[in-house]
PDB file of C-alpha atoms in Angstrom:
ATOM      1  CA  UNK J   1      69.230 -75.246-103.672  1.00 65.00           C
ATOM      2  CA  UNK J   2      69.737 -79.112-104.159  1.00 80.00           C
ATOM      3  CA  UNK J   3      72.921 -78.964-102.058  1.00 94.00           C
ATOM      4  CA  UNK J   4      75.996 -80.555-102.817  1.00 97.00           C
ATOM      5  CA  UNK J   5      75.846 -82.601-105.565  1.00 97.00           C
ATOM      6  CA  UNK J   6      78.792 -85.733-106.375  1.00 98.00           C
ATOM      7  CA  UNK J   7      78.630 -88.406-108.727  1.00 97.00           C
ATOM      8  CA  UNK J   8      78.763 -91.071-109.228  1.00 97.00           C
ATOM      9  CA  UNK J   9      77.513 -92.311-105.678  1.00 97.00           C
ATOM     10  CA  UNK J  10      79.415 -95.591-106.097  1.00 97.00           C
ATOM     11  CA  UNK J  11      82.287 -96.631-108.506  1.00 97.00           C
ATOM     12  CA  UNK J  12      83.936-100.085-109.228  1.00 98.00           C
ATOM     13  CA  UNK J  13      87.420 -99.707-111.322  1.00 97.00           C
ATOM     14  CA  UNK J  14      90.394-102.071-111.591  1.00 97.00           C
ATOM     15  CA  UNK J  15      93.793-101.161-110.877  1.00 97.00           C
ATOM     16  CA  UNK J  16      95.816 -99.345-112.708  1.00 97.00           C
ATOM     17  CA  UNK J  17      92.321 -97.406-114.365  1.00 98.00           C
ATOM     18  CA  UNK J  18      91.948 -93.565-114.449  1.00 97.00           C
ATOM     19  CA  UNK J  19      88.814 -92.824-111.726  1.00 98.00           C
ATOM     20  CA  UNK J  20      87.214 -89.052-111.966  1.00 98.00           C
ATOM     21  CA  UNK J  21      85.083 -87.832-109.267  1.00 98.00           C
ATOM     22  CA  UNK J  22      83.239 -84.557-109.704  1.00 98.00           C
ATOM     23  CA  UNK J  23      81.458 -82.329-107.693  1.00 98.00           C
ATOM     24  CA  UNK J  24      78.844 -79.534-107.861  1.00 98.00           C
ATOM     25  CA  UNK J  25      79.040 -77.184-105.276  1.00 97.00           C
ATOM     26  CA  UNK J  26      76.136 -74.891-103.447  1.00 96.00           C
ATOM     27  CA  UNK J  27      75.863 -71.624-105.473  1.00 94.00           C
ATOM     28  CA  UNK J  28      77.533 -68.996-104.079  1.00 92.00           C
ATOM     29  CA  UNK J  29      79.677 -71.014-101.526  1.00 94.00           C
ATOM     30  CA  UNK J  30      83.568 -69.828-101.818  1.00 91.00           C
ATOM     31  CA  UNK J  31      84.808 -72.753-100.548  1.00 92.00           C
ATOM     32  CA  UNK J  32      85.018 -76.428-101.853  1.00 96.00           C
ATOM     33  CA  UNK J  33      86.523 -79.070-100.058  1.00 95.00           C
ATOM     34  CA  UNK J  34      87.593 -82.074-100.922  1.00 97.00           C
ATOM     35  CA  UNK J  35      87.693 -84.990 -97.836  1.00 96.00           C
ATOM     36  CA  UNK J  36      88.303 -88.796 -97.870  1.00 97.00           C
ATOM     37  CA  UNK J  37      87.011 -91.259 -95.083  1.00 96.00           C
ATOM     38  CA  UNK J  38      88.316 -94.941 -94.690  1.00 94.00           C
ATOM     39  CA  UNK J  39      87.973 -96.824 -91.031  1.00 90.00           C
ATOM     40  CA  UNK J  40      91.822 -96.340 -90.388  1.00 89.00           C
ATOM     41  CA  UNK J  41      92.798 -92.746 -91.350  1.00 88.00           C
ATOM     42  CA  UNK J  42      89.019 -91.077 -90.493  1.00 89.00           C
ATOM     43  CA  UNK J  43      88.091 -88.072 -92.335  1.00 92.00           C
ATOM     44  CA  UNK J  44      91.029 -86.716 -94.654  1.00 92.00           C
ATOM     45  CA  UNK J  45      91.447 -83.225 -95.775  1.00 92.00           C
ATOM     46  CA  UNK J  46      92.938 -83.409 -99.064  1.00 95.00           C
ATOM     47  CA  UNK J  47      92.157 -80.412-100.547  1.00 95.00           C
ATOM     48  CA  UNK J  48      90.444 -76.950-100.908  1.00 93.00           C
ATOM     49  CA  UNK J  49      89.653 -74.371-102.812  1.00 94.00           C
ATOM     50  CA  UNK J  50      88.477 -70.664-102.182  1.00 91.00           C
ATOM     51  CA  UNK J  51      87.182 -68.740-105.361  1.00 93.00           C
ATOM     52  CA  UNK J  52      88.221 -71.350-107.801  1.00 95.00           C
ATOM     53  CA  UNK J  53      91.696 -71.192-106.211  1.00 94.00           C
ATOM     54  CA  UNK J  54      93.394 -74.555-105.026  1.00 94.00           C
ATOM     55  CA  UNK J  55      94.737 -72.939-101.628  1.00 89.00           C
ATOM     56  CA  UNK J  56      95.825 -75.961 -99.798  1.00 88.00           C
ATOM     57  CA  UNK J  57      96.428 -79.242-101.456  1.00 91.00           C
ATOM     58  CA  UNK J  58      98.995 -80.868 -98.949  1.00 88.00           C
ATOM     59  CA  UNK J  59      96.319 -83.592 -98.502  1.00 89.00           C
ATOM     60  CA  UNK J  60      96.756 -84.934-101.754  1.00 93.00           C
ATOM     61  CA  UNK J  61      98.903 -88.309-101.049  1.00 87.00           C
ATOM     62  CA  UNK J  62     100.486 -88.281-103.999  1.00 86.00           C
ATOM     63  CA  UNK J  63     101.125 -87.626-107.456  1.00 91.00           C
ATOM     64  CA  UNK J  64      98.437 -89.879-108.764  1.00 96.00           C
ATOM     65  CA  UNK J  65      95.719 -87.360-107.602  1.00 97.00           C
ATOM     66  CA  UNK J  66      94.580 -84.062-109.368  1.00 97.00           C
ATOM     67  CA  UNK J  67      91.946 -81.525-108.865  1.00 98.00           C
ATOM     68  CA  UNK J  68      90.725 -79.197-110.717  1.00 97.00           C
ATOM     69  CA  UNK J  69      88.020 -76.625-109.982  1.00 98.00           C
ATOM     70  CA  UNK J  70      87.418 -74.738-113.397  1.00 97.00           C
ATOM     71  CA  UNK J  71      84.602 -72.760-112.657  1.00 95.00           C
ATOM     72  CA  UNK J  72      82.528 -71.772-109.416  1.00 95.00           C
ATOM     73  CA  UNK J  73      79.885 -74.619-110.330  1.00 95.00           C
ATOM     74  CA  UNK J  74      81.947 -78.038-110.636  1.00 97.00           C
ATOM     75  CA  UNK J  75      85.323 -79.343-109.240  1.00 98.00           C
ATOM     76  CA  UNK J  76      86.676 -82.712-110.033  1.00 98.00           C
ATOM     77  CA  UNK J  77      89.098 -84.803-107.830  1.00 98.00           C
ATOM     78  CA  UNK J  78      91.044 -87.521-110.326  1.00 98.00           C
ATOM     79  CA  UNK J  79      92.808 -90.401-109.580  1.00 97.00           C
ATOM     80  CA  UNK J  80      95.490 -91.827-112.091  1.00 97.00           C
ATOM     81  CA  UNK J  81      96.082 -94.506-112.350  1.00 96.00           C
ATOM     82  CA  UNK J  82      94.125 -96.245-108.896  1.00 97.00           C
ATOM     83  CA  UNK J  83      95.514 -98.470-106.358  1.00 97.00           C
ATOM     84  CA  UNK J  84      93.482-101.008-104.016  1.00 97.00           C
ATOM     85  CA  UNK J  85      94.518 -98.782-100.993  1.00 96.00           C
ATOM     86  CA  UNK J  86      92.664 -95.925-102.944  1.00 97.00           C
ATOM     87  CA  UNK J  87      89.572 -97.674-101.372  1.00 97.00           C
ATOM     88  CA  UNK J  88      87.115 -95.173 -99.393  1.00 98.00           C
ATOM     89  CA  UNK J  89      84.577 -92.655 -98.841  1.00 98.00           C
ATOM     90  CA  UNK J  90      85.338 -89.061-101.166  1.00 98.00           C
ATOM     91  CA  UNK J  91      83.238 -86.498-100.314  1.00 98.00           C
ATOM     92  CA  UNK J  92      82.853 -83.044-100.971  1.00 98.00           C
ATOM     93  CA  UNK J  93      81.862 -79.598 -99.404  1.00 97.00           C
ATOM     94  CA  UNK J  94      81.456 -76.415 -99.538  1.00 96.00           C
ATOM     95  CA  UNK J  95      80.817 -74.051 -97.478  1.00 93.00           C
ATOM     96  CA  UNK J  96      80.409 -69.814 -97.552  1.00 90.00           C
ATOM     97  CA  UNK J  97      82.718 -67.636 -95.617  1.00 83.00           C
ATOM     98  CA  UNK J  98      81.844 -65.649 -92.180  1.00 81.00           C
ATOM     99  CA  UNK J  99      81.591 -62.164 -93.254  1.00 75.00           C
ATOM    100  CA  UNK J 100      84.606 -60.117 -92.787  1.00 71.00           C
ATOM    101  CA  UNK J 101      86.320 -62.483 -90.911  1.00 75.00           C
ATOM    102  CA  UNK J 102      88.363 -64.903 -94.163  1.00 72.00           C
ATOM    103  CA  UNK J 103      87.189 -68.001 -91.615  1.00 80.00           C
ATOM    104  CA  UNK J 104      84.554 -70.673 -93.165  1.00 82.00           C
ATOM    105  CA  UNK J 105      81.348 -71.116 -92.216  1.00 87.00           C
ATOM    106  CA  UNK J 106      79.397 -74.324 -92.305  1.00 91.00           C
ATOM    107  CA  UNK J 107      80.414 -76.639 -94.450  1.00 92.00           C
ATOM    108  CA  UNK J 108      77.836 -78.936 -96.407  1.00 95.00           C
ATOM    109  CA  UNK J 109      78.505 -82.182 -97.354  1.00 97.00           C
ATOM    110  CA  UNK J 110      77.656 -83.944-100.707  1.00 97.00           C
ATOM    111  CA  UNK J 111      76.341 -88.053-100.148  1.00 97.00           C
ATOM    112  CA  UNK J 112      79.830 -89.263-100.836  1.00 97.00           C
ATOM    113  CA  UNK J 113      80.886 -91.274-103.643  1.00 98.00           C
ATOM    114  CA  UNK J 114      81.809 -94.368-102.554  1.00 98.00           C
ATOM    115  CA  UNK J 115      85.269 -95.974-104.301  1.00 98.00           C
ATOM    116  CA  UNK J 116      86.340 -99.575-104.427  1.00 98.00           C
ATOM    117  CA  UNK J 117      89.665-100.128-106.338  1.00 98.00           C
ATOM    118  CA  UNK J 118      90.159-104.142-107.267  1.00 97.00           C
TER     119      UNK J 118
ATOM    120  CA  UNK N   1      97.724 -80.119 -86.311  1.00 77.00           C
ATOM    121  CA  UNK N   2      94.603 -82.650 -86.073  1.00 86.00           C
ATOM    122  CA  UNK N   3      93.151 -81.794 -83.014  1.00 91.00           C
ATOM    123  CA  UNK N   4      92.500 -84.705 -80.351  1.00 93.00           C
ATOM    124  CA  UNK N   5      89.239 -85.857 -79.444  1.00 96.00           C
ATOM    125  CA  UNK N   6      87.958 -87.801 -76.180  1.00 95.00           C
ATOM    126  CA  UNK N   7      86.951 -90.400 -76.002  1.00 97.00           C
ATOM    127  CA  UNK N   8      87.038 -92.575 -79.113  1.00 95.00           C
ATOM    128  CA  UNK N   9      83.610 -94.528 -77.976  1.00 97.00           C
ATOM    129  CA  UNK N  10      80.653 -93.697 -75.549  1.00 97.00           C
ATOM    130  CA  UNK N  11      77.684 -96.190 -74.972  1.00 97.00           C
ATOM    131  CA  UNK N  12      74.768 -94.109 -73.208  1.00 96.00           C
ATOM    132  CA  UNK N  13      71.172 -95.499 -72.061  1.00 97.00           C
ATOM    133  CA  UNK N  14      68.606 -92.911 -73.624  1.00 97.00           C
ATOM    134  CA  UNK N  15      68.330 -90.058 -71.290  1.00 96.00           C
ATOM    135  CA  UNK N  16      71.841 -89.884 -69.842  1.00 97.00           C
ATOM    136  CA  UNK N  17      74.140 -87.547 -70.674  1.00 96.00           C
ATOM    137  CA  UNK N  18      77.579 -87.284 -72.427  1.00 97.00           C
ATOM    138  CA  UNK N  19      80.479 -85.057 -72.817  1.00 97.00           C
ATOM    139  CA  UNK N  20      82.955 -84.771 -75.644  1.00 98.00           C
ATOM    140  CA  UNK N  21      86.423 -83.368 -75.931  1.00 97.00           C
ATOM    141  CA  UNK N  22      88.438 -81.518 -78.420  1.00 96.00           C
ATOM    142  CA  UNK N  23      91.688 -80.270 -77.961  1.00 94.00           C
ATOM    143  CA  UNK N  24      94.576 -78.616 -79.581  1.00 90.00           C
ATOM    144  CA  UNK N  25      97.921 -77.586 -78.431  1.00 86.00           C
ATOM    145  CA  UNK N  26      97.158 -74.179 -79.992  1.00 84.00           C
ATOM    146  CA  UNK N  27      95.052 -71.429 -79.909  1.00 86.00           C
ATOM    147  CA  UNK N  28      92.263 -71.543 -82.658  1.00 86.00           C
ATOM    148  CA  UNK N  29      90.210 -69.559 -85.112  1.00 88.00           C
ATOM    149  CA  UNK N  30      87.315 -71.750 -84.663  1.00 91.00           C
ATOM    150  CA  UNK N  31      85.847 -74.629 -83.908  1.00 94.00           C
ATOM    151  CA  UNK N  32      83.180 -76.675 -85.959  1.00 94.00           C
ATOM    152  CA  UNK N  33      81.003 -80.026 -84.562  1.00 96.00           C
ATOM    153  CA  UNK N  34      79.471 -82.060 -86.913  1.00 96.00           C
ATOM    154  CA  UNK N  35      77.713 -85.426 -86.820  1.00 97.00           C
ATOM    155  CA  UNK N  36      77.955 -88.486 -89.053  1.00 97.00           C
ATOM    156  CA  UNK N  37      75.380 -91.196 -88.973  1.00 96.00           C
ATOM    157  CA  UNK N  38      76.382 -94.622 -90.599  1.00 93.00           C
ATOM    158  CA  UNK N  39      76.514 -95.047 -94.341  1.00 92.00           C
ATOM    159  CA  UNK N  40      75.901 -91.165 -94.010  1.00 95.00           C
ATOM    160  CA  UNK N  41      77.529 -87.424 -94.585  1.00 96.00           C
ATOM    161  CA  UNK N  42      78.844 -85.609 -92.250  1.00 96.00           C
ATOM    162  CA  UNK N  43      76.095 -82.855 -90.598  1.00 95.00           C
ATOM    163  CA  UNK N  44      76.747 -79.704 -89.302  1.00 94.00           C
ATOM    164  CA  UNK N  45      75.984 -78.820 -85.415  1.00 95.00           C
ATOM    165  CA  UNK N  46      77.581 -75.554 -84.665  1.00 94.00           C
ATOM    166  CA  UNK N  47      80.540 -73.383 -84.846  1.00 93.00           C
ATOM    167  CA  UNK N  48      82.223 -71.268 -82.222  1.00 93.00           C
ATOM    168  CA  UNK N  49      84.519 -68.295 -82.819  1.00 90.00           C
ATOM    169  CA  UNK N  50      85.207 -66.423 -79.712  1.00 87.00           C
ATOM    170  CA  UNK N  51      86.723 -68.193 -76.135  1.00 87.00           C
ATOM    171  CA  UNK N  52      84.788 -68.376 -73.494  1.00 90.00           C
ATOM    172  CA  UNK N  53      81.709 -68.793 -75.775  1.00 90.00           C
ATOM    173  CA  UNK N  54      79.060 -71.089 -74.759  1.00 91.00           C
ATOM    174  CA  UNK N  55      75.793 -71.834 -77.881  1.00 91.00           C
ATOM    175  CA  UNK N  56      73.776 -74.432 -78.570  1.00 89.00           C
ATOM    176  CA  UNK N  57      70.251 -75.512 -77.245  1.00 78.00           C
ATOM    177  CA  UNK N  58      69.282 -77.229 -73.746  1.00 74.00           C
ATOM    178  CA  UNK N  59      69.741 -80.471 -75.570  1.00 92.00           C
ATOM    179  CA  UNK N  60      73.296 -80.552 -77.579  1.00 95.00           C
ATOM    180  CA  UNK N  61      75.509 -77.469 -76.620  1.00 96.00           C
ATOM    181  CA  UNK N  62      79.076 -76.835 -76.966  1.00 97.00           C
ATOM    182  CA  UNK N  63      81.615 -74.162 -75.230  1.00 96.00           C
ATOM    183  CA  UNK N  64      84.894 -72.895 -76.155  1.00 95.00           C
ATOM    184  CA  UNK N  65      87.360 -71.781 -73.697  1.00 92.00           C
ATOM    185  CA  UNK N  66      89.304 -68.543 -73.193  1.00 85.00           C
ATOM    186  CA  UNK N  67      92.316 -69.655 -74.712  1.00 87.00           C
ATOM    187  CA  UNK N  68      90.518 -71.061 -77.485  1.00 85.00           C
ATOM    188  CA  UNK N  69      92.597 -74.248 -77.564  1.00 90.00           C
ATOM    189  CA  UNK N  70      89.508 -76.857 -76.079  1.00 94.00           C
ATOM    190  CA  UNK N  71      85.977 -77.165 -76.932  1.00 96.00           C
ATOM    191  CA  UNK N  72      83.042 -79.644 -75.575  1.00 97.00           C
ATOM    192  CA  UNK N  73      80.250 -80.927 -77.017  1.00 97.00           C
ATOM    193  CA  UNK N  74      77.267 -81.544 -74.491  1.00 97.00           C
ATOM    194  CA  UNK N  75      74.907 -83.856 -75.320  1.00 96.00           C
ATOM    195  CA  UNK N  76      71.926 -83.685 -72.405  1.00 94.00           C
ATOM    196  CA  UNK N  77      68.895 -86.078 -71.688  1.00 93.00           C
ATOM    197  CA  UNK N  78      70.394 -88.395 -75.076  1.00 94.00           C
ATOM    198  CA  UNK N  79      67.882 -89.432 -77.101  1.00 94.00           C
ATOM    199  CA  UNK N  80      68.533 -92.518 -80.006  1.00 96.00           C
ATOM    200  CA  UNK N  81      68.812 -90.229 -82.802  1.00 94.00           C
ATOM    201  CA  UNK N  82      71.922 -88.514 -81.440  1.00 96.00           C
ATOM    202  CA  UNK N  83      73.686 -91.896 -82.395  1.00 97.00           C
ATOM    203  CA  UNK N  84      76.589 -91.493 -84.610  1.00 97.00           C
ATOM    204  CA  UNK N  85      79.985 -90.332 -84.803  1.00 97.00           C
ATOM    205  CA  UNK N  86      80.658 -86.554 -84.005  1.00 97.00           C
ATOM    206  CA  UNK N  87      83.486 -84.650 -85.014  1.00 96.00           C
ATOM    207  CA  UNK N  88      85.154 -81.897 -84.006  1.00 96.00           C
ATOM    208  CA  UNK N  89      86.762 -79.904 -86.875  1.00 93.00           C
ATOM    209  CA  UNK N  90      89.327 -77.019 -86.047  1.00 91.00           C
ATOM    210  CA  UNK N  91      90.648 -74.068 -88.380  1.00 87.00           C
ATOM    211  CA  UNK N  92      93.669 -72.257 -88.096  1.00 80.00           C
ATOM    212  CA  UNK N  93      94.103 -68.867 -90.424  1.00 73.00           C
ATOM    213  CA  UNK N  94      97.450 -68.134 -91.718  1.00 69.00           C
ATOM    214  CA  UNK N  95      99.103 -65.501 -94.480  1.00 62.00           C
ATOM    215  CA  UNK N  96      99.313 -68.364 -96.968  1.00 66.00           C
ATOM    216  CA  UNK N  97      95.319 -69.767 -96.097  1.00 71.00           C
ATOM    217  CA  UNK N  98      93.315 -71.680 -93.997  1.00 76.00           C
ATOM    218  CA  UNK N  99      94.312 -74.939 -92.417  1.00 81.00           C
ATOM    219  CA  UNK N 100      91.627 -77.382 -91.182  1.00 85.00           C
ATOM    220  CA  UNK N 101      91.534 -80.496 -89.804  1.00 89.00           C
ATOM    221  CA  UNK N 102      88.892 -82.665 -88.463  1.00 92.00           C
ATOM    222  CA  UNK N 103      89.417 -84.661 -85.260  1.00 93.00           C
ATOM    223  CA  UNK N 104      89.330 -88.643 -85.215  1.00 91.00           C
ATOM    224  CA  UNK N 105      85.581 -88.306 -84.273  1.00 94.00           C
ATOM    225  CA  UNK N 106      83.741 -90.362 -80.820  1.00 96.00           C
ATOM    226  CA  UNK N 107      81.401 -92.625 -81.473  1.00 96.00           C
ATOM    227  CA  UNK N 108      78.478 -92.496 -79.522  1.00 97.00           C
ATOM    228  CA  UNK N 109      75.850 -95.627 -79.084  1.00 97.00           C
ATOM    229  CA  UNK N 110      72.422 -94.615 -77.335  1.00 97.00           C
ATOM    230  CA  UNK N 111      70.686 -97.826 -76.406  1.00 96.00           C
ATOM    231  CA  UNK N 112      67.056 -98.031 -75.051  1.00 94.00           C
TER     232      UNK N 112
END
């Protein structure tokens, strides 16, 4: 398997545009998470999936963001409209679940996608 | 709750040794370490379930304690690679789902 898979790597918007990340998840992984990283909040759960299911999305900061997982092979984490302090590292991950026990296993990380907002 | 990690930074000459903390004020499911190199994903390093488990090689090892509330990452005879910020990442199970949440990481510096 290729792994994780997110594009673009690197996007440059201006304020105010729509911004669509989307990700491509290991086959057969139930979960897919969706993380952002900036120098003064760290690594961010904002949201995650298990089957397709959004199960936890009190991550999301607000309104402006959206994710949607419509099938077991691609998610996609929008941003509408962007904001300068939308800035950061989004990555995604999935991992597979420990048998028989509803806990995750491992979690694999796509490269990132790296987001500037000007 | 985010768990809390100790300390923040660690600068080690190549061959010492180093210890990391993670701590909740709960019990826990589990606990995941991971490793993020600059400009890089995060990489997994292991995952403990049960307290009082110990796993891991001679090199980087991690335990978990009986009441399943603190874990430490062991990082033995350092070499430059093991550079990078490492994360502890803890997971609580509920009726409604999971919860996880990934400590504010320690950055560690070997140096020749």
């Amino acid at each position: 398997d290729a792994g994780v898979i997110q594009s673009p790597r690197h996007e440059v918007t201006e304020m105010g545009q729509e911004v669509t990340l989307r990700c491509k998840p290991i086959s057969g992984h139930d979960y897919l998470f969706w993380y952002r990283q900036t120098m003064m909040r760290g690594l961010e759960l904002l949201i995650y999936f298990n089957n397709n299911v959004p199960i936890d999305d009190s991550g999301m900061p607000e309104d402006r963001f959206s994710a949607k997982m419509p099938n077991a092979s691609f998610s996609t984490l929008k941003i509408q409209p962007s904001e300068p302090r939308d800035s950061a590292v989004y990555f995604c991950a999935s991992s597979p679940p420990i048998r028989g026990s509803g806990l995750r296993d491992e979690a694999f990380f796509g490269q990132g996608t790296r987001l500037t907002v000007v | 709750q985010q768990p809390v990690q100790s300390p923040q930074a660690v600068i080690l000459r190549e061959g010492e040794d180093a210890v990391i903390n993670c701590s909740s004020s709960k019990a826990l499911y589990s606990v995941h370490w991971y490793r993020q190199k600059h400009g890089e994903a995060p990489v997994f390093l292991m995952i403990l379930l049960k307290g009082g488990e110990q796993k891991g090689h001679e090199k980087i090892s991690a335990s978990f304690n009986e009441k399943k509330q603190q874990s430490s990452l062991y990082l033995t005879a350092s070499q430059l690679s093991y550079s990078g910020t490492y994360f502890c990442g803890t997971e609580d199970l509920f009726s409604t789902g999971n919860q996880f949440y990934f400590g504010t990481g320690t950055s560690l510096t070997v140096i020749p």
